[in-house]
Every structure is written in structure tokens, then in C-alpha cells.
């Protein structure tokens, strides 16, 4: 008799975005003349950089001729892209990462979700609260948790990030094996310093733990002294895997390209405590269950690193950050405490009330959509997330409406 | 202490294609004037259909303008593609599959590899021998097997497919929960009839088993009475999941688009024996660990179903099948027994000797590369696979050389 994976039954239905959609729909019916301004979902709104478009057209033409057609590429990505990544994203920042330590994929969500597969089921997992739900749900599916109780899964170590600790997780005071970190953070928008990150690398080394470091939002960092990669920290190569994405950097949310870095020295252990390198294990997983990213998409990603591409990407990010500045100014003027918005497209606002109540009030009074923090964990229940992914005009009008309604 | 998934250590190093590459390289050094003709790997060699190229260019242009830019799409695929698939690949064949039972993905390899995740670890797996290695390896990774002994993994039920049984697996005479079937088969090239497939559907219904049906090569079927989909068989909706791909149909090996069909009635069971529907479980897995296929790629796949696209795809497949015919004629003339080549781009030849010996002799005498059947399992050790994915000119010259050397 074929049986299901029983752990799937522990998953909580993900109502957040469908609940939001239902409430917007209800509001629109009652207020047909109010234009909705969406500052909820973190999805790119600006066109792909012109350099990427040109590169993709060229690659599509290659695919249209027998002589230049490309079939299966290397599962790990073409050398032309892996080499550009190693040079621009790591060597240029003083982080030594070789091209063959980079695994090109179709998304950081997939990679952060898949990576746990090469680790033991008995792994003790630590996550921030609030947190990107994929980190937790994929570990639930793998059978690493108990039941869901009071908003949290048993056997997961939650690390609260609230106004009280500047939204930065404290080092766990219990045994943990696998630690998920995300900087600049989704949803709180907080960035981290080299000093703080060093503390985590040291912890992982001392406790034989592994860090899964999600740096999908590194392009939004505006202070050059802040680390963009965990490999800027000495000793990180042994204890950290890093996830990067072109989604938020260059607007690839609908084009799909990302990468994962697994340094050759990065280790876990076998049951006898002997080190086992993760690079060959991930390589085996990646080449067995994945067939590479579309050739035209890899060419588009490569174009991000061209001189024109770099200028165009910077201009897009600068525009989104003007939106973030506009939101921060308004929150300052209204006297709201918040995190993020300086090195991140997200502004995490202390709503001083239940996040769904605030969401409803904001929608009713202004037609502006935010994301209720409760969707990211119990520690988010008093906060809301505002996203800078929109046009400046929309953001400015949203802020004017908010000032009028809440000021 | 972070520990690895111990099951990865059971995997056998996959030397097949690297061994082949090493032997070719060695041969080339010793015979610099002999042109190598590759009839080994099953990768498309012809350009994408013009309709797909045009659709992709148009979609890339949309991505270059803010007004028409698309960010995250539905994880399951855009309705425009799912509806075309349901209409052309199923309704037109008398198989009732709804658009929302189709999950668009970036590859059938990924899907066949990932699907086992939603099933219990204790699942008893049956696979043909010879077999596409991904079916086995992903179950090894998931901990469903014992050690590797004498060319096979413990706890897997192997179903021999040899000349003696017309290369068609017999129904298992032992308890199995999950059955992998692939028609037209890779590597043997055998197609199946509705009658034979009905036997499998009945078996799965009677034994509460699940069939994972890989139909990646259905486009090569030339006899209209043969089933292209398992859903042409009554009762299959409850017991079968089907995997399809644009890779071999329309040359998408480097463009990446495929889909999986999970009918709403398709069931597994919980530990108490109560039915559990697989559609919501797979939907949860797919939306948690996957972010959809690139928008331009989905538009290219949609164009496969246009009038022009259908003509162009047919012309490409016809060309590959001319190559297959050429190979079959030569094997007939030389008196070799073989399977496949009629409804498949693969010709599985009884080499009447060890497959690596034959591979070496063929390379030495003719410069033609085949795939040794031993790479697909012990039952393949006497066979070699020839692939029709090449130009007619190359295939014809390869056959002339073979006739001269072996005739």
C-alpha cells in the first residue's frame, strides 16, 4: 500500500497571501472608486535591465540555429556565468570563492528549500522569528519537527528578533546543528555588521554547526563597510553555505536565476564525528535532481556583470531605495518605530497593535496594502512589513494617504 | 554537531559518461585524423522550432518594459500554458485532464526525482532493469534502500527487461507500493500497448500501489493506436502520476520546460489505510520548493501548440525518426537483434558480448560512440544504446563505417 509522507500533515495551511487577497477583494467591492496601492508582496516591478534583455535576445537567436543551438548544459551552470560571479560578487569583496564552488540554479527559494536534503533527519534546526516560511516548512516536510503548537513547531529552536533586541537574533543557549540566517533580513530589513556575523561564524565553528546564509537582498546594502557575503568573515568557508539570487538584484523574479555557494572546505560530520565535505554531496544532489538553468537566462544573468548591466542594476536598486527612503521619512514623521529601509527594500514597522488589525485599518482608511507580520511567526504579530517594490509615484501617494489618515 | 544524510554514502559514483568521455579523449589523441560521431547521449541537436523562437523574443521584449514586465508567476505555471497542454496533449487523445491538474516545471528529471518526497520513507519501490538512473538514485538518497550489492540496491524490486521478455517488465510477484514505468522507454526504446498498460493500472488498483509514468518520449510514437498517456487507460486517474517534457518533443533540453500531471482523484493512503489525495500534497511541495518556470520559456512552450509550432515540431521529430530508421536498417542488415527505433529515438542493440567491450571495439574500429548498456543496470550489460539525436548525414556516415567494420 502506497503511503504519504506523514510529516506533510503537520504543515499549517499557508493562508497569509490568500487571506490578504480576500480582504482586498472585499474592500474593492465596497469601495470601487478607491485605487489600491500594493506595498505588500516583495516582487520586482521594474523591467529587466536593457543589458539583460539584449543578451537574452542574442541567446534566443543562437537557440534558433542548428549550428549555435545548445542542448543540455552543465547542471552546475555555464563557466561563463560562474566565473563572472566568482570575480564580481566575491573576489572584488576580498572573499575567495572559486567558480566551481558556485552552483547556478533557478531560485534561492528552491536552494534554501533543497539544501537540507543532504543533512541528517535528526538535525536540530534554529531559525529567527519572524522568518521566511520556506526555511521552516521544508524542515517540517523532512520530518525534523514535532507538531505545531501555539504558533510554533516542536523541536525547532526559534530565535526571537524584536524591537527589544534590535531585531538581531541572540546566539542560541541550547544545542543546535543548523542555523538559518538572512541578512539583509526578510521580513525585518535589518542588515548586519562584520562583527556580529563573526560571532555566528565562531559559534558554528565551536559547536560544529552549519550556517545557511541567505543573502538574496545583499544588493540593497548601501554602507560599503557592511558584509555582503558571509565569506568576508574569516573562517566562514568551513561552516557556511550562502544563497544568492538575481531576483531582487536585477528583477529576475519572473526570469529565474540564482546560485548557491558551497566552499570546498565546508563540512558536516558522519555518525562517528568524522568530517564529510558538503561540496561533493551537494554536487551529487544538484546533478541528480536538476538539469541546469535555461541557456538564455544564464546569458541574461551574465549580462548583469557587464559595465552597462552594472550601471543599469544600480539605477534600478537606487530607485527602489528612493522609495524606501520615502517610506522611512513618513514613518519618522508619524513617530513609528521601525527596522530596515536603509539597506533593504523592506520596512518593518512596529504597529503597536495586532498586525491584522493594523492591516485592516490601513486598508480601510487608505487603500494601501501591507503585509501583516503575524504571517512570519509569533514575534511578528505586532509588526507590519512595507515593501519598496513599486513606482515612486505610487509609494509617494501611499505615504500621503497614510499621513492624512494616521497623522 | 551537523551530520550528513547517511544514505548519500550508499550512492555509486556515476562514472558512465565520464568514463565514456575519458575513452573518447584517449582515442582522439591516438587517432587525431578520425572524426568522432556521437550516437551516445540523448540530447537534442536541432534548433528550437521557429514558432518557439518568435514567442520567446516577444516575451523577452515584454520583460524589457515596466508596463508589460512580469515578476513572480503562479508556481504551477501560467494558465495560458496549462490550458493548451490539457487541450492538446489530453482532451485531443480522449484523456480527461484538467488544466489545474498540470504542474509546469523546469524538467522531468527534477519532477521524477522530487515526486517521491511526498511519499513515506517505508515505500517499497519497483523499477525496470535497465532503468533511467535518477529513479533509483533519488530513492537511495531518501533512505528507501539498503546497500549496493552485485550491481543492485537492497530493498528495491528490479523488473528485468531483456530480449527474453520482449523488453517489457513482468508484473511483480512480490509486494510493491511504487512502480516506475517509462514508455517509450529510455534506454530500450520499447513502446507499450493499451492492453499492456491496462494490466499495470489494474495491478496498481488491486494492490493499492502508485504508478509514476514517465512519458518524456511520447512525441516519437508513430502508431496512433498506441497510448501516449497513461490516462488513456480507464481507471488510471486514481493510481498514476504522469511526467512529460518539452525536452525531447521540441528540443528544450537547454531551454528547460516540462510538466507533471496529478489527477485530483490520485490517491495514496495514511498509516490507517485511509485515502489521502496527492494533488494537494504535490501542490504544497511544488509551491514551497519551486518558484515557477521563466515567463519567456513558458511562452516558448505555449508556441509548441500553435499551428506553426505543431508543424515544425512534427518535422523535427520526423527527421530524428529518419535517423532511427537508418540505424534500424543497418542493424537489420548486419543481423543484430534490437528493440526500439520504431516509436523512440533510441535503438537498444543486443551486442552479444559485454557492453563495454562492444563500446571499445566500435570506437576503435569506426570512431562511433554508443552508450554501454551496463550504465543502466545489470540487465543492460549485454546491450548498447544508439541515439538518433544527430544530423542525418552523421548518422548515415556512422552506419556506413559500422557496415564496413562489422559487416
mmCIF file with all atom_site columns, N, CA and C in Angstrom, chain A residues 212-272:
data_model
loop_
_atom_site.group_PDB
_atom_site.id
_atom_site.type_symbol
_atom_site.label_atom_id
_atom_site.label_alt_id
_atom_site.label_comp_id
_atom_site.label_asym_id
_atom_site.label_entity_id
_atom_site.label_seq_id
_atom_site.pdbx_PDB_ins_code
_atom_site.Cartn_x
_atom_site.Cartn_y
_atom_site.Cartn_z
_atom_site.occupancy
_atom_site.B_iso_or_equiv
_atom_site.pdbx_formal_charge
_atom_site.auth_seq_id
_atom_site.auth_comp_id
_atom_site.auth_asym_id
_atom_site.auth_atom_id
_atom_site.pdbx_PDB_model_num
ATOM 1   N N  . UNK A 1 212 ? 23.295 28.278 7.186   1.00 0.00 ? 212 UNK A N  1
ATOM 2   C CA . UNK A 1 212 ? 22.752 28.508 5.844   1.00 0.00 ? 212 UNK A CA 1
ATOM 3   C C  . UNK A 1 212 ? 22.463 30.004 5.765   1.00 0.00 ? 212 UNK A C  1
ATOM 4   N N  . UNK A 1 213 ? 23.244 30.711 4.952   1.00 0.00 ? 213 UNK A N  1
ATOM 5   C CA . UNK A 1 213 ? 23.219 32.178 4.933   1.00 0.00 ? 213 UNK A CA 1
ATOM 6   C C  . UNK A 1 213 ? 22.511 32.680 3.683   1.00 0.00 ? 213 UNK A C  1
ATOM 7   N N  . UNK A 1 214 ? 21.374 33.277 3.858   1.00 0.00 ? 214 UNK A N  1
ATOM 8   C CA . UNK A 1 214 ? 20.559 33.775 2.751   1.00 0.00 ? 214 UNK A CA 1
ATOM 9   C C  . UNK A 1 214 ? 20.872 35.256 2.534   1.00 0.00 ? 214 UNK A C  1
ATOM 10  N N  . UNK A 1 215 ? 21.550 35.534 1.412   1.00 0.00 ? 215 UNK A N  1
ATOM 11  C CA . UNK A 1 215 ? 21.958 36.911 1.119   1.00 0.00 ? 215 UNK A CA 1
ATOM 12  C C  . UNK A 1 215 ? 21.243 37.432 -0.128  1.00 0.00 ? 215 UNK A C  1
ATOM 13  N N  . UNK A 1 216 ? 19.995 37.020 -0.296  1.00 0.00 ? 216 UNK A N  1
ATOM 14  C CA . UNK A 1 216 ? 19.244 37.376 -1.510  1.00 0.00 ? 216 UNK A CA 1
ATOM 15  C C  . UNK A 1 216 ? 19.070 38.886 -1.672  1.00 0.00 ? 216 UNK A C  1
ATOM 16  N N  . UNK A 1 217 ? 19.201 39.630 -0.574  1.00 0.00 ? 217 UNK A N  1
ATOM 17  C CA . UNK A 1 217 ? 18.975 41.085 -0.634  1.00 0.00 ? 217 UNK A CA 1
ATOM 18  C C  . UNK A 1 217 ? 20.257 41.898 -0.511  1.00 0.00 ? 217 UNK A C  1
ATOM 19  N N  . UNK A 1 218 ? 21.434 41.262 -0.713  1.00 0.00 ? 218 UNK A N  1
ATOM 20  C CA . UNK A 1 218 ? 22.714 41.972 -0.500  1.00 0.00 ? 218 UNK A CA 1
ATOM 21  C C  . UNK A 1 218 ? 22.869 43.203 -1.398  1.00 0.00 ? 218 UNK A C  1
ATOM 22  N N  . UNK A 1 219 ? 22.213 43.204 -2.566  1.00 0.00 ? 219 UNK A N  1
ATOM 23  C CA . UNK A 1 219 ? 22.386 44.326 -3.492  1.00 0.00 ? 219 UNK A CA 1
ATOM 24  C C  . UNK A 1 219 ? 21.851 45.636 -2.924  1.00 0.00 ? 219 UNK A C  1
ATOM 25  N N  . UNK A 1 220 ? 21.041 45.551 -1.869  1.00 0.00 ? 220 UNK A N  1
ATOM 26  C CA . UNK A 1 220 ? 20.431 46.759 -1.306  1.00 0.00 ? 220 UNK A CA 1
ATOM 27  C C  . UNK A 1 220 ? 21.288 47.409 -0.217  1.00 0.00 ? 220 UNK A C  1
ATOM 28  N N  . UNK A 1 221 ? 22.418 46.755 0.120   1.00 0.00 ? 221 UNK A N  1
ATOM 29  C CA . UNK A 1 221 ? 23.315 47.323 1.139   1.00 0.00 ? 221 UNK A CA 1
ATOM 30  C C  . UNK A 1 221 ? 23.984 48.572 0.579   1.00 0.00 ? 221 UNK A C  1
ATOM 31  N N  . UNK A 1 222 ? 23.881 49.699 1.331   1.00 0.00 ? 222 UNK A N  1
ATOM 32  C CA . UNK A 1 222 ? 24.460 50.945 0.831   1.00 0.00 ? 222 UNK A CA 1
ATOM 33  C C  . UNK A 1 222 ? 25.709 51.373 1.602   1.00 0.00 ? 222 UNK A C  1
ATOM 34  N N  . UNK A 1 223 ? 25.999 50.691 2.719   1.00 0.00 ? 223 UNK A N  1
ATOM 35  C CA . UNK A 1 223 ? 27.186 51.021 3.507   1.00 0.00 ? 223 UNK A CA 1
ATOM 36  C C  . UNK A 1 223 ? 28.277 50.014 3.133   1.00 0.00 ? 223 UNK A C  1
ATOM 37  N N  . UNK A 1 224 ? 29.333 50.515 2.504   1.00 0.00 ? 224 UNK A N  1
ATOM 38  C CA . UNK A 1 224 ? 30.377 49.622 1.975   1.00 0.00 ? 224 UNK A CA 1
ATOM 39  C C  . UNK A 1 224 ? 31.111 48.857 3.073   1.00 0.00 ? 224 UNK A C  1
ATOM 40  N N  . UNK A 1 225 ? 30.989 49.287 4.322   1.00 0.00 ? 225 UNK A N  1
ATOM 41  C CA . UNK A 1 225 ? 31.683 48.560 5.394   1.00 0.00 ? 225 UNK A CA 1
ATOM 42  C C  . UNK A 1 225 ? 30.894 47.331 5.859   1.00 0.00 ? 225 UNK A C  1
ATOM 43  N N  . UNK A 1 226 ? 29.624 47.238 5.477   1.00 0.00 ? 226 UNK A N  1
ATOM 44  C CA . UNK A 1 226 ? 28.816 46.076 5.889   1.00 0.00 ? 226 UNK A CA 1
ATOM 45  C C  . UNK A 1 226 ? 29.126 44.875 4.985   1.00 0.00 ? 226 UNK A C  1
ATOM 46  N N  . UNK A 1 227 ? 29.092 43.667 5.534   1.00 0.00 ? 227 UNK A N  1
ATOM 47  C CA . UNK A 1 227 ? 29.397 42.492 4.710   1.00 0.00 ? 227 UNK A CA 1
ATOM 48  C C  . UNK A 1 227 ? 28.240 42.160 3.773   1.00 0.00 ? 227 UNK A C  1
ATOM 49  N N  . UNK A 1 228 ? 28.581 41.851 2.516   1.00 0.00 ? 228 UNK A N  1
ATOM 50  C CA . UNK A 1 228 ? 27.567 41.399 1.560   1.00 0.00 ? 228 UNK A CA 1
ATOM 51  C C  . UNK A 1 228 ? 27.539 39.880 1.511   1.00 0.00 ? 228 UNK A C  1
ATOM 52  N N  . UNK A 1 229 ? 28.654 39.301 1.851   1.00 0.00 ? 229 UNK A N  1
ATOM 53  C CA . UNK A 1 229 ? 28.778 37.837 1.841   1.00 0.00 ? 229 UNK A CA 1
ATOM 54  C C  . UNK A 1 229 ? 29.313 37.392 3.183   1.00 0.00 ? 229 UNK A C  1
ATOM 55  N N  . UNK A 1 230 ? 28.887 36.208 3.618   1.00 0.00 ? 230 UNK A N  1
ATOM 56  C CA . UNK A 1 230 ? 29.424 35.681 4.876   1.00 0.00 ? 230 UNK A CA 1
ATOM 57  C C  . UNK A 1 230 ? 30.889 35.288 4.705   1.00 0.00 ? 230 UNK A C  1
ATOM 58  N N  . UNK A 1 231 ? 31.325 35.112 3.441   1.00 0.00 ? 231 UNK A N  1
ATOM 59  C CA . UNK A 1 231 ? 32.720 34.716 3.215   1.00 0.00 ? 231 UNK A CA 1
ATOM 60  C C  . UNK A 1 231 ? 33.681 35.890 3.372   1.00 0.00 ? 231 UNK A C  1
ATOM 61  N N  . UNK A 1 232 ? 33.154 37.081 3.683   1.00 0.00 ? 232 UNK A N  1
ATOM 62  C CA . UNK A 1 232 ? 34.024 38.185 4.077   1.00 0.00 ? 232 UNK A CA 1
ATOM 63  C C  . UNK A 1 232 ? 34.509 37.996 5.517   1.00 0.00 ? 232 UNK A C  1
ATOM 64  N N  . UNK A 1 233 ? 33.952 37.004 6.200   1.00 0.00 ? 233 UNK A N  1
ATOM 65  C CA . UNK A 1 233 ? 34.325 36.723 7.588   1.00 0.00 ? 233 UNK A CA 1
ATOM 66  C C  . UNK A 1 233 ? 35.342 35.576 7.611   1.00 0.00 ? 233 UNK A C  1
ATOM 67  N N  . UNK A 1 234 ? 36.507 35.772 8.223   1.00 0.00 ? 234 UNK A N  1
ATOM 68  C CA . UNK A 1 234 ? 37.488 34.679 8.283   1.00 0.00 ? 234 UNK A CA 1
ATOM 69  C C  . UNK A 1 234 ? 36.899 33.436 8.952   1.00 0.00 ? 234 UNK A C  1
ATOM 70  N N  . UNK A 1 235 ? 37.188 32.279 8.380   1.00 0.00 ? 235 UNK A N  1
ATOM 71  C CA . UNK A 1 235 ? 36.714 31.026 8.965   1.00 0.00 ? 235 UNK A CA 1
ATOM 72  C C  . UNK A 1 235 ? 35.351 30.584 8.464   1.00 0.00 ? 235 UNK A C  1
ATOM 73  N N  . UNK A 1 236 ? 34.672 31.422 7.668   1.00 0.00 ? 236 UNK A N  1
ATOM 74  C CA . UNK A 1 236 ? 33.306 31.083 7.230   1.00 0.00 ? 236 UNK A CA 1
ATOM 75  C C  . UNK A 1 236 ? 33.278 29.950 6.203   1.00 0.00 ? 236 UNK A C  1
ATOM 76  N N  . UNK A 1 237 ? 34.347 29.808 5.442   1.00 0.00 ? 237 UNK A N  1
ATOM 77  C CA . UNK A 1 237 ? 34.337 28.781 4.390   1.00 0.00 ? 237 UNK A CA 1
ATOM 78  C C  . UNK A 1 237 ? 34.082 27.382 4.940   1.00 0.00 ? 237 UNK A C  1
ATOM 79  N N  . UNK A 1 238 ? 34.507 27.123 6.155   1.00 0.00 ? 238 UNK A N  1
ATOM 80  C CA . UNK A 1 238 ? 34.332 25.792 6.743   1.00 0.00 ? 238 UNK A CA 1
ATOM 81  C C  . UNK A 1 238 ? 32.912 25.558 7.252   1.00 0.00 ? 238 UNK A C  1
ATOM 82  N N  . UNK A 1 239 ? 32.185 26.622 7.565   1.00 0.00 ? 239 UNK A N  1
ATOM 83  C CA . UNK A 1 239 ? 30.938 26.445 8.328   1.00 0.00 ? 239 UNK A CA 1
ATOM 84  C C  . UNK A 1 239 ? 29.706 27.081 7.687   1.00 0.00 ? 239 UNK A C  1
ATOM 85  N N  . UNK A 1 240 ? 29.835 27.642 6.470   1.00 0.00 ? 240 UNK A N  1
ATOM 86  C CA . UNK A 1 240 ? 28.677 28.357 5.917   1.00 0.00 ? 240 UNK A CA 1
ATOM 87  C C  . UNK A 1 240 ? 28.453 28.068 4.442   1.00 0.00 ? 240 UNK A C  1
ATOM 88  N N  . UNK A 1 241 ? 27.182 27.944 4.097   1.00 0.00 ? 241 UNK A N  1
ATOM 89  C CA . UNK A 1 241 ? 26.715 27.849 2.712   1.00 0.00 ? 241 UNK A CA 1
ATOM 90  C C  . UNK A 1 241 ? 25.938 29.136 2.453   1.00 0.00 ? 241 UNK A C  1
ATOM 91  N N  . UNK A 1 242 ? 26.146 29.761 1.284   1.00 0.00 ? 242 UNK A N  1
ATOM 92  C CA . UNK A 1 242 ? 25.471 31.042 1.020   1.00 0.00 ? 242 UNK A CA 1
ATOM 93  C C  . UNK A 1 242 ? 24.548 30.945 -0.184  1.00 0.00 ? 242 UNK A C  1
ATOM 94  N N  . UNK A 1 243 ? 23.381 31.567 -0.065  1.00 0.00 ? 243 UNK A N  1
ATOM 95  C CA . UNK A 1 243 ? 22.381 31.589 -1.129  1.00 0.00 ? 243 UNK A CA 1
ATOM 96  C C  . UNK A 1 243 ? 22.259 33.000 -1.678  1.00 0.00 ? 243 UNK A C  1
ATOM 97  N N  . UNK A 1 244 ? 22.330 33.137 -2.998  1.00 0.00 ? 244 UNK A N  1
ATOM 98  C CA . UNK A 1 244 ? 22.205 34.425 -3.663  1.00 0.00 ? 244 UNK A CA 1
ATOM 99  C C  . UNK A 1 244 ? 21.178 34.307 -4.787  1.00 0.00 ? 244 UNK A C  1
ATOM 100 N N  . UNK A 1 245 ? 20.682 35.437 -5.223  1.00 0.00 ? 245 UNK A N  1
ATOM 101 C CA . UNK A 1 245 ? 19.641 35.422 -6.238  1.00 0.00 ? 245 UNK A CA 1
ATOM 102 C C  . UNK A 1 245 ? 19.750 36.639 -7.135  1.00 0.00 ? 245 UNK A C  1
ATOM 103 N N  . UNK A 1 246 ? 19.384 36.491 -8.403  1.00 0.00 ? 246 UNK A N  1
ATOM 104 C CA . UNK A 1 246 ? 19.253 37.640 -9.293  1.00 0.00 ? 246 UNK A CA 1
ATOM 105 C C  . UNK A 1 246 ? 17.848 38.236 -9.214  1.00 0.00 ? 246 UNK A C  1
ATOM 106 N N  . UNK A 1 247 ? 16.963 37.617 -8.419  1.00 0.00 ? 247 UNK A N  1
ATOM 107 C CA . UNK A 1 247 ? 15.561 38.045 -8.370  1.00 0.00 ? 247 UNK A CA 1
ATOM 108 C C  . UNK A 1 247 ? 15.423 39.485 -7.907  1.00 0.00 ? 247 UNK A C  1
ATOM 109 N N  . UNK A 1 248 ? 15.986 39.789 -6.753  1.00 0.00 ? 248 UNK A N  1
ATOM 110 C CA . UNK A 1 248 ? 15.815 41.119 -6.186  1.00 0.00 ? 248 UNK A CA 1
ATOM 111 C C  . UNK A 1 248 ? 16.905 42.064 -6.684  1.00 0.00 ? 248 UNK A C  1
ATOM 112 N N  . UNK A 1 249 ? 18.072 41.513 -7.043  1.00 0.00 ? 249 UNK A N  1
ATOM 113 C CA . UNK A 1 249 ? 19.190 42.309 -7.560  1.00 0.00 ? 249 UNK A CA 1
ATOM 114 C C  . UNK A 1 249 ? 18.831 42.935 -8.907  1.00 0.00 ? 249 UNK A C  1
ATOM 115 N N  . UNK A 1 250 ? 18.347 42.084 -9.815  1.00 0.00 ? 250 UNK A N  1
ATOM 116 C CA . UNK A 1 250 ? 18.175 42.534 -11.197 1.00 0.00 ? 250 UNK A CA 1
ATOM 117 C C  . UNK A 1 250 ? 16.763 42.268 -11.732 1.00 0.00 ? 250 UNK A C  1
ATOM 118 N N  . UNK A 1 251 ? 15.829 42.015 -10.839 1.00 0.00 ? 251 UNK A N  1
ATOM 119 C CA . UNK A 1 251 ? 14.442 41.850 -11.274 1.00 0.00 ? 251 UNK A CA 1
ATOM 120 C C  . UNK A 1 251 ? 14.135 40.521 -11.934 1.00 0.00 ? 251 UNK A C  1
ATOM 121 N N  . UNK A 1 252 ? 14.835 39.445 -11.542 1.00 0.00 ? 252 UNK A N  1
ATOM 122 C CA . UNK A 1 252 ? 14.670 38.131 -12.174 1.00 0.00 ? 252 UNK A CA 1
ATOM 123 C C  . UNK A 1 252 ? 13.555 37.286 -11.531 1.00 0.00 ? 252 UNK A C  1
ATOM 124 N N  . UNK A 1 253 ? 12.612 37.895 -10.801 1.00 0.00 ? 253 UNK A N  1
ATOM 125 C CA . UNK A 1 253 ? 11.585 37.074 -10.140 1.00 0.00 ? 253 UNK A CA 1
ATOM 126 C C  . UNK A 1 253 ? 10.780 36.242 -11.142 1.00 0.00 ? 253 UNK A C  1
ATOM 127 N N  . UNK A 1 254 ? 10.590 36.774 -12.349 1.00 0.00 ? 254 UNK A N  1
ATOM 128 C CA . UNK A 1 254 ? 9.862  36.022 -13.372 1.00 0.00 ? 254 UNK A CA 1
ATOM 129 C C  . UNK A 1 254 ? 10.786 35.412 -14.417 1.00 0.00 ? 254 UNK A C  1
ATOM 130 N N  . UNK A 1 255 ? 12.085 35.522 -14.218 1.00 0.00 ? 255 UNK A N  1
ATOM 131 C CA . UNK A 1 255 ? 13.074 35.036 -15.195 1.00 0.00 ? 255 UNK A CA 1
ATOM 132 C C  . UNK A 1 255 ? 13.880 33.877 -14.632 1.00 0.00 ? 255 UNK A C  1
ATOM 133 N N  . UNK A 1 256 ? 14.036 33.829 -13.299 1.00 0.00 ? 256 UNK A N  1
ATOM 134 C CA . UNK A 1 256 ? 14.535 32.670 -12.551 1.00 0.00 ? 256 UNK A CA 1
ATOM 135 C C  . UNK A 1 256 ? 16.015 32.367 -12.733 1.00 0.00 ? 256 UNK A C  1
ATOM 136 N N  . UNK A 1 257 ? 16.831 32.993 -11.903 1.00 0.00 ? 257 UNK A N  1
ATOM 137 C CA . UNK A 1 257 ? 18.225 32.589 -11.808 1.00 0.00 ? 257 UNK A CA 1
ATOM 138 C C  . UNK A 1 257 ? 18.760 32.946 -10.423 1.00 0.00 ? 257 UNK A C  1
ATOM 139 N N  . UNK A 1 258 ? 19.519 32.050 -9.857  1.00 0.00 ? 258 UNK A N  1
ATOM 140 C CA . UNK A 1 258 ? 20.064 32.230 -8.516  1.00 0.00 ? 258 UNK A CA 1
ATOM 141 C C  . UNK A 1 258 ? 21.316 31.363 -8.421  1.00 0.00 ? 258 UNK A C  1
ATOM 142 N N  . UNK A 1 259 ? 21.974 31.410 -7.274  1.00 0.00 ? 259 UNK A N  1
ATOM 143 C CA . UNK A 1 259 ? 23.089 30.467 -7.097  1.00 0.00 ? 259 UNK A CA 1
ATOM 144 C C  . UNK A 1 259 ? 23.357 30.200 -5.625  1.00 0.00 ? 259 UNK A C  1
ATOM 145 N N  . UNK A 1 260 ? 23.996 29.065 -5.386  1.00 0.00 ? 260 UNK A N  1
ATOM 146 C CA . UNK A 1 260 ? 24.373 28.645 -4.039  1.00 0.00 ? 260 UNK A CA 1
ATOM 147 C C  . UNK A 1 260 ? 25.873 28.420 -4.024  1.00 0.00 ? 260 UNK A C  1
ATOM 148 N N  . UNK A 1 261 ? 26.504 28.881 -2.944  1.00 0.00 ? 261 UNK A N  1
ATOM 149 C CA . UNK A 1 261 ? 27.948 28.722 -2.802  1.00 0.00 ? 261 UNK A CA 1
ATOM 150 C C  . UNK A 1 261 ? 28.233 27.672 -1.737  1.00 0.00 ? 261 UNK A C  1
ATOM 151 N N  . UNK A 1 262 ? 28.972 26.624 -2.133  1.00 0.00 ? 262 UNK A N  1
ATOM 152 C CA . UNK A 1 262 ? 29.393 25.592 -1.186  1.00 0.00 ? 262 UNK A CA 1
ATOM 153 C C  . UNK A 1 262 ? 30.913 25.488 -1.276  1.00 0.00 ? 262 UNK A C  1
ATOM 154 N N  . UNK A 1 263 ? 31.625 26.130 -0.341  1.00 0.00 ? 263 UNK A N  1
ATOM 155 C CA . UNK A 1 263 ? 33.087 26.078 -0.404  1.00 0.00 ? 263 UNK A CA 1
ATOM 156 C C  . UNK A 1 263 ? 33.591 24.643 -0.227  1.00 0.00 ? 263 UNK A C  1
ATOM 157 N N  . UNK A 1 264 ? 34.735 24.367 -0.824  1.00 0.00 ? 264 UNK A N  1
ATOM 158 C CA . UNK A 1 264 ? 35.282 23.007 -0.782  1.00 0.00 ? 264 UNK A CA 1
ATOM 159 C C  . UNK A 1 264 ? 35.577 22.548 0.654   1.00 0.00 ? 264 UNK A C  1
ATOM 160 N N  . UNK A 1 265 ? 35.909 23.489 1.549   1.00 0.00 ? 265 UNK A N  1
ATOM 161 C CA . UNK A 1 265 ? 36.212 23.102 2.936   1.00 0.00 ? 265 UNK A CA 1
ATOM 162 C C  . UNK A 1 265 ? 34.964 22.983 3.803   1.00 0.00 ? 265 UNK A C  1
ATOM 163 N N  . UNK A 1 266 ? 33.798 23.338 3.276   1.00 0.00 ? 266 UNK A N  1
ATOM 164 C CA . UNK A 1 266 ? 32.596 23.356 4.124   1.00 0.00 ? 266 UNK A CA 1
ATOM 165 C C  . UNK A 1 266 ? 32.245 21.922 4.529   1.00 0.00 ? 266 UNK A C  1
ATOM 166 N N  . UNK A 1 267 ? 32.095 21.702 5.826   1.00 0.00 ? 267 UNK A N  1
ATOM 167 C CA . UNK A 1 267 ? 31.992 20.329 6.316   1.00 0.00 ? 267 UNK A CA 1
ATOM 168 C C  . UNK A 1 267 ? 30.743 20.090 7.141   1.00 0.00 ? 267 UNK A C  1
ATOM 169 N N  . UNK A 1 268 ? 30.304 18.829 7.134   1.00 0.00 ? 268 UNK A N  1
ATOM 170 C CA . UNK A 1 268 ? 29.416 18.321 8.182   1.00 0.00 ? 268 UNK A CA 1
ATOM 171 C C  . UNK A 1 268 ? 30.174 17.112 8.740   1.00 0.00 ? 268 UNK A C  1
ATOM 172 N N  . UNK A 1 269 ? 29.469 16.214 9.411   1.00 0.00 ? 269 UNK A N  1
ATOM 173 C CA . UNK A 1 269 ? 30.162 15.081 10.015  1.00 0.00 ? 269 UNK A CA 1
ATOM 174 C C  . UNK A 1 269 ? 29.357 13.813 9.792   1.00 0.00 ? 269 UNK A C  1
ATOM 175 N N  . UNK A 1 270 ? 30.045 12.666 9.828   1.00 0.00 ? 270 UNK A N  1
ATOM 176 C CA . UNK A 1 270 ? 29.301 11.412 9.779   1.00 0.00 ? 270 UNK A CA 1
ATOM 177 C C  . UNK A 1 270 ? 28.945 11.007 11.205  1.00 0.00 ? 270 UNK A C  1
ATOM 178 N N  . UNK A 1 271 ? 28.319 9.857  11.365  1.00 0.00 ? 271 UNK A N  1
ATOM 179 C CA . UNK A 1 271 ? 27.813 9.493  12.688  1.00 0.00 ? 271 UNK A CA 1
ATOM 180 C C  . UNK A 1 271 ? 28.944 9.228  13.691  1.00 0.00 ? 271 UNK A C  1
ATOM 181 N N  . UNK A 1 272 ? 30.158 9.002  13.174  1.00 0.00 ? 272 UNK A N  1
ATOM 182 C CA . UNK A 1 272 ? 31.302 8.801  14.066  1.00 0.00 ? 272 UNK A CA 1
ATOM 183 C C  . UNK A 1 272 ? 32.020 10.109 14.384  1.00 0.00 ? 272 UNK A C  1
#
